[in-house]
Amino acid sequence: MNSVISIANLSKTYESGFQALNNVSLEIENGEIIALLGPNGAGKTTLISIVCGIVNASAGMVTVNGHDIVRDYRQARASIGLVPQELHTETFETVWNTLAFSRGLFGKAPDSEHLEKVLRSLSLWDKKDNKIMTLSGGMKRRVMIGKALAHEPDILFLDEPTAGVDVELRKDMWQVVRELRESGVTIILTTHYIEEAEEMADRIGIINKGEIILVEEKQALMQKLGEKRLILHLGQPLEAIPEALEPFKLSLKDGGFNLVYTYDVQQDSSDITSLLDAIDKAGIQFRDLETMQNSLESIFVNLVKK
Ligand SMILES: Nc1ncnc2c1ncn2[C@@H]1O[C@H](COP(=O)(O)OP(=O)(O)O)[C@@H](O)[C@H]1O
Ligand SMILES: [Mg+2]
């Protein structure tokens, strides 16, 4: 995979003295959907704003399609579309003019075919002559995406695309984003909804207090998610795990009072039967047992708590 955006050692301290980003490095791959997941105030908008040239970095370097965002600002910015967190549209303008004007700002020649394609892909074609103030909230959001795509960028940033949007509209938005990716656009979205990252992303980057604390393929995260633990609460503490139980790769916790078995949810349940059998044969007695499942939520909460 080749990177379309390369972020190296990026830091940002605002004039107030507040450090919003601390040494962030991230490679964004061509054609992927990457979700930057983090709580409010984590630095997501700051990161996006730097890549899009709205905020200056204090340290570090970013290239977009090989163009340095400071030295080659125009080339770098030309390949980026940004849908900001706060929607501000010229409410008296028509949908068509909003897109056409935005395209012009990037110095691109008018191209009604492209604008038609964008509007159709966002199911806005029949609204092209409507004033934005007459549209519903969901449509306004789609107009903002259309505006961001008017100059034919191959990278799209969506900053909290569904914050404050009801569940049904959120699903529509996800579908729109998937279709955009299929058309070859690389998508970086930020969200504080775990479900959104889970649903949409090829990769998930978890950001907290200005640092990226984990970047992983969603599939790999899902495997962690599929991991379950069986915890046996013992009547008497064990000093060591008996040899006969070694194949189960158990661990001993809480001063020997808890015996923990980690297994895959998809795994054959006969393994648990044979474990319990072996424990019985080893003469170990337990008072109680419980199972626990990792979820993206628990992974996230643990990471963010640290
Ligand atoms: N212009 C600014 N001046 C000072 N602090 C700011 C400014 N913009 C954002 N911050 C602070 O930086 C932190 C990160 O903000 P932001 O990037 O908007 O986070 P997120 O998008 O993850 O919610 C927050 O604590 C925010 O208050
Ligand atoms: Mg934000």
Coordinates of C-alpha atoms and ligand atoms in Angstrom, one line a residue:
M1 CA 0.0 0.0 0.0
N2 CA 1.2 3.5 -0.8
S3 CA 0.5 6.4 1.4
V4 CA -1.4 9.4 0.1
I5 CA -0.9 11.4 3.3
S6 CA 2.2 11.1 5.4
I7 CA 2.2 12.8 8.8
A8 CA 5.5 12.8 10.7
N9 CA 6.1 14.0 14.3
L10 CA 3.3 16.6 14.2
S11 CA 2.9 18.7 17.3
K12 CA 0.6 21.7 17.9
T13 CA 0.7 24.2 20.8
Y14 CA -2.0 26.9 20.6
E15 CA -1.2 30.5 21.5
S16 CA -2.9 29.9 24.8
G17 CA 0.0 27.5 25.6
F18 CA -2.3 24.5 25.3
Q19 CA -0.7 21.5 23.6
A20 CA -3.3 19.9 21.4
L21 CA -1.1 17.5 19.5
N22 CA 2.0 15.7 20.7
N23 CA 4.3 14.1 18.2
V24 CA 1.7 12.5 16.0
S25 CA 2.8 10.3 13.1
L26 CA 0.4 8.5 10.7
E27 CA 0.5 7.1 7.2
I28 CA -2.8 7.2 5.3
E29 CA -3.1 4.6 2.6
N30 CA -4.6 5.1 -0.9
G31 CA -8.3 4.2 -1.1
E32 CA -8.9 3.4 2.6
I33 CA -11.4 4.7 5.1
I34 CA -9.6 5.5 8.2
A35 CA -11.5 6.6 11.3
L36 CA -9.8 8.8 13.9
L37 CA -11.7 7.8 17.1
G38 CA -11.3 9.8 20.2
P39 CA -13.2 11.7 22.9
N40 CA -14.0 15.4 22.6
G41 CA -10.9 17.6 22.9
A42 CA -8.6 14.7 21.8
G43 CA -7.2 16.8 19.0
K44 CA -9.0 15.3 16.0
T45 CA -10.1 18.6 14.5
T46 CA -6.7 20.1 15.1
L47 CA -5.0 17.3 13.2
I48 CA -7.4 17.6 10.3
S49 CA -7.1 21.4 10.3
I50 CA -3.3 21.2 10.0
V51 CA -3.4 18.7 7.1
C52 CA -5.9 21.0 5.3
G53 CA -3.8 24.1 5.9
I54 CA -6.2 25.9 8.2
V55 CA -4.0 25.7 11.3
N56 CA -0.2 25.9 11.4
A57 CA 1.7 23.1 13.0
S58 CA 4.2 23.9 15.7
A59 CA 6.5 21.1 14.7
G60 CA 6.5 18.2 12.3
M61 CA 5.8 17.7 8.6
V62 CA 2.9 16.6 6.4
T63 CA 2.9 15.6 2.8
V64 CA -0.2 15.0 0.6
N65 CA 0.4 13.1 -2.6
G66 CA 4.1 13.9 -2.0
H67 CA 3.5 17.7 -1.7
D68 CA 4.6 19.4 1.5
I69 CA 1.5 21.2 2.9
V70 CA 3.5 24.3 3.8
R71 CA 5.9 24.6 0.8
D72 CA 3.6 23.3 -1.9
Y73 CA 0.3 24.4 -0.2
R74 CA -1.8 24.8 -3.4
Q75 CA -0.9 21.4 -4.9
A76 CA -1.4 19.7 -1.5
R77 CA -4.8 21.4 -0.9
A78 CA -6.0 20.8 -4.4
S79 CA -6.3 17.1 -3.8
I80 CA -8.2 17.5 -0.5
G81 CA -11.9 18.0 0.1
L82 CA -12.9 19.0 3.6
V83 CA -16.3 18.7 5.3
P84 CA -15.8 20.7 8.5
Q85 CA -17.4 19.8 11.8
E86 CA -19.4 23.0 11.9
L87 CA -21.7 23.4 9.0
H88 CA -21.8 26.8 7.5
T89 CA -23.6 27.2 4.2
E90 CA -24.7 30.3 2.3
T91 CA -28.3 29.6 3.0
F92 CA -29.7 31.9 0.2
E93 CA -27.5 30.2 -2.5
T94 CA -28.7 27.3 -4.6
V95 CA -27.2 23.9 -4.3
W96 CA -25.7 24.1 -7.8
N97 CA -24.1 27.5 -7.3
T98 CA -22.6 26.4 -4.0
L99 CA -20.8 23.6 -5.7
A100 CA -19.9 25.7 -8.8
F101 CA -18.5 28.5 -6.6
S102 CA -16.4 26.1 -4.5
R103 CA -14.9 24.5 -7.6
G104 CA -14.0 28.0 -8.9
L105 CA -12.2 28.8 -5.7
F106 CA -9.8 26.0 -6.5
G107 CA -9.1 27.6 -9.9
K108 CA -10.8 24.7 -11.7
A109 CA -12.6 25.4 -15.0
P110 CA -16.4 24.9 -14.8
D111 CA -17.4 21.3 -15.4
S112 CA -21.1 20.7 -15.2
E113 CA -20.7 17.1 -16.0
H114 CA -18.6 16.6 -12.9
L115 CA -21.0 18.6 -10.7
E116 CA -23.9 16.5 -12.0
K117 CA -22.1 13.3 -11.2
V118 CA -21.4 14.5 -7.7
L119 CA -25.0 15.7 -7.1
R120 CA -26.4 12.4 -8.4
S121 CA -24.1 10.3 -6.2
L122 CA -25.4 12.3 -3.2
S123 CA -29.1 12.0 -4.3
L124 CA -29.3 15.8 -4.7
W125 CA -29.7 16.1 -8.4
D126 CA -33.4 17.0 -8.1
K127 CA -32.5 19.7 -5.5
K128 CA -29.9 21.4 -7.6
D129 CA -31.9 24.6 -8.0
N130 CA -33.2 24.7 -4.5
K131 CA -31.9 27.3 -2.0
I132 CA -30.0 25.6 0.7
M133 CA -32.3 27.1 3.4
T134 CA -35.1 25.0 2.0
L135 CA -33.3 21.7 2.6
S136 CA -33.5 19.3 5.5
G137 CA -30.5 18.8 7.8
G138 CA -29.5 15.6 6.2
M139 CA -29.6 17.2 2.7
K140 CA -27.5 20.1 4.0
R141 CA -24.9 17.7 5.1
R142 CA -24.8 16.1 1.7
V143 CA -24.5 19.5 0.1
M144 CA -21.4 20.1 2.2
I145 CA -20.0 16.8 0.9
G146 CA -20.8 17.9 -2.6
K147 CA -19.1 21.2 -2.0
A148 CA -16.0 19.4 -0.8
L149 CA -16.0 17.2 -3.9
A150 CA -16.6 19.9 -6.4
H151 CA -12.9 20.4 -7.3
E152 CA -12.4 16.6 -7.8
P153 CA -10.2 15.9 -4.8
D154 CA -9.0 12.3 -4.3
I155 CA -9.0 12.6 -0.5
L156 CA -12.0 13.5 1.6
F157 CA -11.9 14.6 5.2
L158 CA -15.2 14.3 7.2
D159 CA -14.9 15.9 10.6
E160 CA -17.6 14.3 12.8
P161 CA -20.0 13.6 9.8
T162 CA -22.8 12.4 12.0
A163 CA -22.5 14.3 15.2
G164 CA -26.0 15.2 16.3
V165 CA -27.6 13.3 13.4
D166 CA -30.3 10.8 14.2
V167 CA -29.8 7.1 13.7
E168 CA -31.5 6.8 10.4
L169 CA -29.7 9.7 8.8
R170 CA -26.5 8.3 10.2
K171 CA -27.0 5.1 8.2
D172 CA -27.7 7.0 5.0
M173 CA -24.5 8.9 5.6
W174 CA -22.5 5.7 6.0
Q175 CA -23.9 4.5 2.8
V176 CA -22.9 7.7 1.0
V177 CA -19.4 7.4 2.4
R178 CA -19.0 3.8 1.3
E179 CA -20.0 4.6 -2.2
L180 CA -17.5 7.5 -2.3
R181 CA -14.8 5.1 -1.3
E182 CA -15.9 2.7 -4.1
S183 CA -15.4 5.6 -6.5
G184 CA -11.7 5.7 -5.4
V185 CA -11.7 8.5 -2.8
T186 CA -9.6 8.0 0.2
I187 CA -11.6 9.0 3.3
I188 CA -10.5 10.2 6.7
L189 CA -13.3 10.6 9.2
T190 CA -13.2 11.6 12.8
T191 CA -15.8 10.4 15.2
H192 CA -16.4 9.9 18.9
Y193 CA -18.9 7.2 18.1
I194 CA -17.3 3.8 18.6
E195 CA -20.1 2.2 16.5
E196 CA -19.3 4.6 13.6
A197 CA -15.7 3.6 13.5
E198 CA -16.6 -0.1 13.8
E199 CA -19.2 0.2 11.0
M200 CA -17.2 2.3 8.5
A201 CA -13.5 2.0 8.9
D202 CA -10.9 -0.2 7.2
R203 CA -8.5 1.1 9.9
I204 CA -9.1 2.8 13.2
G205 CA -6.7 5.2 14.8
I206 CA -7.5 6.0 18.5
I207 CA -6.5 9.5 19.5
N208 CA -6.5 10.8 23.1
K209 CA -5.0 13.9 24.7
G210 CA -3.2 14.8 21.5
E211 CA -1.6 11.5 20.9
I212 CA -2.3 8.6 18.6
I213 CA -2.3 5.6 21.0
L214 CA -3.2 2.9 18.6
V215 CA -3.7 2.4 14.8
E216 CA -5.0 -1.0 13.7
E217 CA -6.9 -2.7 11.0
K218 CA -10.4 -3.0 12.0
Q219 CA -10.3 -6.7 11.3
A220 CA -7.5 -7.1 13.8
L221 CA -9.4 -5.1 16.4
M222 CA -12.4 -7.3 15.8
Q223 CA -10.3 -10.4 16.5
K224 CA -9.3 -8.8 19.8
L225 CA -13.0 -8.2 20.3
G226 CA -13.7 -11.8 19.6
E227 CA -11.5 -12.8 22.5
K228 CA -13.2 -14.0 25.6
R229 CA -11.9 -14.9 29.0
L230 CA -13.2 -17.5 31.3
I231 CA -12.3 -16.7 34.9
L232 CA -12.5 -19.4 37.6
H233 CA -12.6 -18.1 41.2
L234 CA -10.8 -20.7 43.3
G235 CA -11.6 -21.7 46.8
Q236 CA -7.9 -22.0 47.7
P237 CA -5.2 -19.9 46.1
L238 CA -2.8 -21.8 43.7
E239 CA 0.9 -21.1 43.8
A240 CA 1.5 -22.4 40.3
I241 CA -0.4 -23.8 37.4
P242 CA -0.2 -27.6 37.5
E243 CA 1.7 -29.2 34.6
A244 CA -1.4 -31.1 33.4
L245 CA -3.0 -27.7 32.6
E246 CA -0.1 -26.3 30.6
P247 CA -1.7 -26.9 27.2
F248 CA -4.5 -24.5 28.1
K249 CA -2.1 -21.6 28.5
L250 CA -3.8 -20.4 31.6
S251 CA -2.8 -17.5 33.7
L252 CA -3.0 -17.0 37.5
K253 CA -4.3 -13.7 38.7
D254 CA -5.2 -11.9 42.0
G255 CA -2.8 -13.7 44.3
G256 CA -3.6 -17.1 42.8
F257 CA -7.3 -16.9 43.5
N258 CA -8.3 -16.5 39.9
L259 CA -7.5 -18.8 37.0
V260 CA -7.9 -17.2 33.6
Y261 CA -8.5 -19.0 30.3
T262 CA -8.5 -16.8 27.1
Y263 CA -10.2 -18.2 24.1
D264 CA -11.7 -17.2 20.8
V265 CA -15.5 -16.9 20.6
Q266 CA -15.6 -18.8 17.3
Q267 CA -13.5 -21.6 18.9
D268 CA -14.9 -25.1 19.5
S269 CA -16.7 -25.3 22.8
S270 CA -15.3 -28.8 23.5
D271 CA -12.1 -27.0 24.6
I272 CA -13.9 -25.5 27.5
T273 CA -15.3 -28.9 28.4
S274 CA -11.9 -30.5 28.4
L275 CA -10.4 -27.6 30.4
L276 CA -13.0 -28.1 33.1
D277 CA -12.4 -31.8 33.0
A278 CA -8.7 -31.3 33.4
I279 CA -9.2 -28.9 36.3
D280 CA -11.4 -31.4 38.0
K281 CA -8.8 -34.2 37.5
A282 CA -6.1 -31.8 38.9
G283 CA -8.1 -31.6 42.1
I284 CA -8.7 -27.9 41.8
Q285 CA -12.0 -26.6 43.1
F286 CA -13.7 -23.4 42.1
R287 CA -16.4 -21.4 43.9
D288 CA -17.6 -19.6 40.9
L289 CA -16.9 -18.8 37.3
E290 CA -17.5 -15.9 34.9
T291 CA -16.8 -15.1 31.3
M292 CA -15.8 -11.7 30.0
Q293 CA -15.7 -10.4 26.4
N294 CA -13.5 -7.7 25.1
S295 CA -15.3 -5.1 23.0
L296 CA -14.0 -2.2 21.0
E297 CA -15.7 -0.2 23.7
S298 CA -13.7 -1.8 26.5
I299 CA -10.5 -1.6 24.5
F300 CA -11.2 2.1 23.9
V301 CA -12.2 2.9 27.4
N302 CA -9.1 1.2 28.8
L303 CA -6.8 2.9 26.4
V304 CA -8.3 6.3 27.1
K305 CA -8.3 5.9 30.8
K306 CA -4.6 5.2 31.0
Ligands
LIG1 N1 -7.8 27.9 18.8 C1 -7.5 27.3 19.9 N2 -6.9 27.8 20.9 C2 -6.6 27.1 22.1 N3 -7.0 25.9 22.3 C3 -7.7 25.2 21.3 C4 -8.0 25.9 20.1 N4 -8.6 25.0 19.3 C5 -8.7 23.9 20.0 N5 -8.1 24.0 21.2 C6 -8.1 23.0 22.3 O1 -7.3 21.9 21.7 C7 -7.9 20.7 22.2 C8 -8.2 19.8 21.0 O2 -9.3 20.4 20.3 P1 -9.9 19.7 19.0 O3 -8.8 19.4 18.0 O4 -11.0 20.5 18.5 O5 -10.4 18.3 19.6 P2 -11.5 17.3 19.0 O6 -11.8 17.7 17.6 O7 -10.9 15.9 19.1 O8 -12.7 17.4 19.9 C9 -9.1 21.0 23.0 O9 -8.7 21.0 24.4 C10 -9.4 22.4 22.6 O10 -10.0 23.1 23.6
MG2 MG -13.5 18.1 16.6

